[in-house]
């Protein structure tokens, strides 16, 4: 049986940390894939540029595929593309970078089952561990920049901040998930142990 997997990849800290964990566990990554809004060509949730993700994928030495979709067609487009990737790469599983939100995790499991794949959640951990996970992300040598903020929850001028020890200290003053699991903030990873120079 194939051991190749596809990873849902936003270019942010969670998906990059998920890739790191999968590699540490000995999984072979067949490809990355990212969902993109048809109407503006930006990645879903992060609203990042495709050029940024292409550059990351090149430095990861992994192929990346884009799922162009809309709110109405999201699940249909997701399933169709994932099914195609399964055949293209002879995939065994699909991995996601979710931490603890049960609704997100169950959705991924259900979509994977529809195309005959296992769903992997290498970051799965309780909410109580999120501050320590953010510290670990920094200590592993990842460098990430905040590219989007929910300004109802965090200061708008945090856009552009680097995720470092000072960020870890500052975020504790707010009633948010330190890892931003509820969309409090989104990042783009600039460097780290998964990247080739």
Short mmCIF file of C-alpha atoms in Angstrom, two decimals, residues 21-124:
data_model
loop_
_atom_site.label_atom_id
_atom_site.label_comp_id
_atom_site.label_asym_id
_atom_site.label_seq_id
_atom_site.Cartn_x
_atom_site.Cartn_y
_atom_site.Cartn_z
CA UNK A 21 5.37 16.51 12.48
CA UNK A 22 4.45 14.28 9.56
CA UNK A 23 8.06 14.20 8.39
CA UNK A 24 9.21 13.38 11.92
CA UNK A 25 6.74 10.48 11.96
CA UNK A 26 8.17 9.12 8.71
CA UNK A 27 5.33 9.97 6.35
CA UNK A 28 6.16 10.76 2.73
CA UNK A 29 4.32 13.82 1.43
CA UNK A 30 3.05 13.40 -2.11
CA UNK A 31 1.67 16.90 -2.54
CA UNK A 32 0.26 20.00 -0.93
CA UNK A 33 -3.13 21.49 -1.75
CA UNK A 34 -4.76 24.81 -0.97
CA UNK A 35 -8.29 26.15 -1.37
CA UNK A 36 -8.63 29.44 -3.24
CA UNK A 37 -11.56 31.83 -3.68
CA UNK A 38 -12.54 32.00 -7.35
CA UNK A 39 -13.67 35.61 -7.06
CA UNK A 40 -10.38 37.10 -5.87
CA UNK A 41 -7.70 34.43 -6.35
CA UNK A 42 -6.65 34.56 -2.68
CA UNK A 43 -6.30 31.60 -0.36
CA UNK A 44 -9.32 30.85 1.81
CA UNK A 45 -9.08 32.05 5.45
CA UNK A 46 -5.56 33.46 5.14
CA UNK A 47 -6.31 35.59 2.05
CA UNK A 48 -2.69 35.09 0.99
CA UNK A 49 -1.30 35.28 -2.54
CA UNK A 50 -0.73 32.17 -4.63
CA UNK A 51 2.76 33.41 -5.49
CA UNK A 52 3.70 33.25 -1.81
CA UNK A 53 2.52 29.65 -1.56
CA UNK A 54 4.23 28.65 -4.80
CA UNK A 55 7.48 30.04 -3.42
CA UNK A 56 7.03 28.08 -0.19
CA UNK A 57 6.27 24.87 -2.09
CA UNK A 58 9.39 25.35 -4.20
CA UNK A 59 11.51 25.68 -1.06
CA UNK A 60 9.78 22.60 0.38
CA UNK A 61 10.45 20.74 -2.89
CA UNK A 62 6.84 19.61 -3.01
CA UNK A 63 4.18 20.04 -5.70
CA UNK A 64 1.23 22.25 -4.78
CA UNK A 65 -2.29 22.14 -6.22
CA UNK A 66 -4.95 24.85 -5.95
CA UNK A 67 -8.67 24.17 -5.50
CA UNK A 68 -10.52 27.15 -6.98
CA UNK A 69 -13.95 27.31 -5.39
CA UNK A 70 -16.79 29.34 -3.93
CA UNK A 71 -18.80 29.11 -0.72
CA UNK A 72 -21.60 27.32 -2.60
CA UNK A 73 -19.36 24.78 -4.35
CA UNK A 74 -16.70 24.33 -1.67
CA UNK A 75 -17.39 20.75 -0.66
CA UNK A 76 -18.05 19.57 -4.24
CA UNK A 77 -14.82 21.12 -5.53
CA UNK A 78 -12.88 19.83 -2.54
CA UNK A 79 -14.03 16.24 -3.04
CA UNK A 80 -13.48 16.29 -6.79
CA UNK A 81 -9.95 17.63 -6.46
CA UNK A 82 -9.01 15.33 -3.58
CA UNK A 83 -10.25 12.34 -5.56
CA UNK A 84 -8.11 13.42 -8.50
CA UNK A 85 -5.05 13.84 -6.29
CA UNK A 86 -5.63 10.39 -4.79
CA UNK A 87 -5.40 8.87 -8.26
CA UNK A 88 -2.53 11.09 -9.40
CA UNK A 89 -0.29 10.33 -6.42
CA UNK A 90 -1.69 6.97 -5.29
CA UNK A 91 -2.44 8.57 -1.93
CA UNK A 92 -3.15 6.69 1.27
CA UNK A 93 -4.20 9.62 3.45
CA UNK A 94 -4.88 13.33 3.65
CA UNK A 95 -3.54 15.43 6.52
CA UNK A 96 -4.84 18.62 8.10
CA UNK A 97 -3.32 21.16 10.50
CA UNK A 98 -6.24 21.48 12.91
CA UNK A 99 -5.61 21.36 16.64
CA UNK A 100 -8.79 20.80 18.66
CA UNK A 101 -11.95 22.13 16.96
CA UNK A 102 -14.15 19.04 16.70
CA UNK A 103 -16.28 20.42 13.88
CA UNK A 104 -13.25 21.03 11.67
CA UNK A 105 -11.78 17.63 12.46
CA UNK A 106 -15.00 15.75 11.76
CA UNK A 107 -15.47 17.61 8.47
CA UNK A 108 -12.02 16.51 7.30
CA UNK A 109 -12.64 12.91 8.36
CA UNK A 110 -15.93 12.86 6.44
CA UNK A 111 -14.42 14.29 3.25
CA UNK A 112 -11.51 11.85 3.40
CA UNK A 113 -13.88 8.92 3.83
CA UNK A 114 -15.83 9.98 0.73
CA UNK A 115 -12.76 9.43 -1.43
CA UNK A 116 -11.41 6.41 0.44
CA UNK A 117 -8.56 8.09 2.32
CA UNK A 118 -7.51 8.12 5.96
CA UNK A 119 -7.55 11.54 7.66
CA UNK A 120 -4.49 12.48 9.70
CA UNK A 121 -4.31 15.21 12.34
CA UNK A 122 -0.66 15.29 13.46
CA UNK A 123 -1.22 18.39 15.62
CA UNK A 124 -4.27 17.14 17.52
#
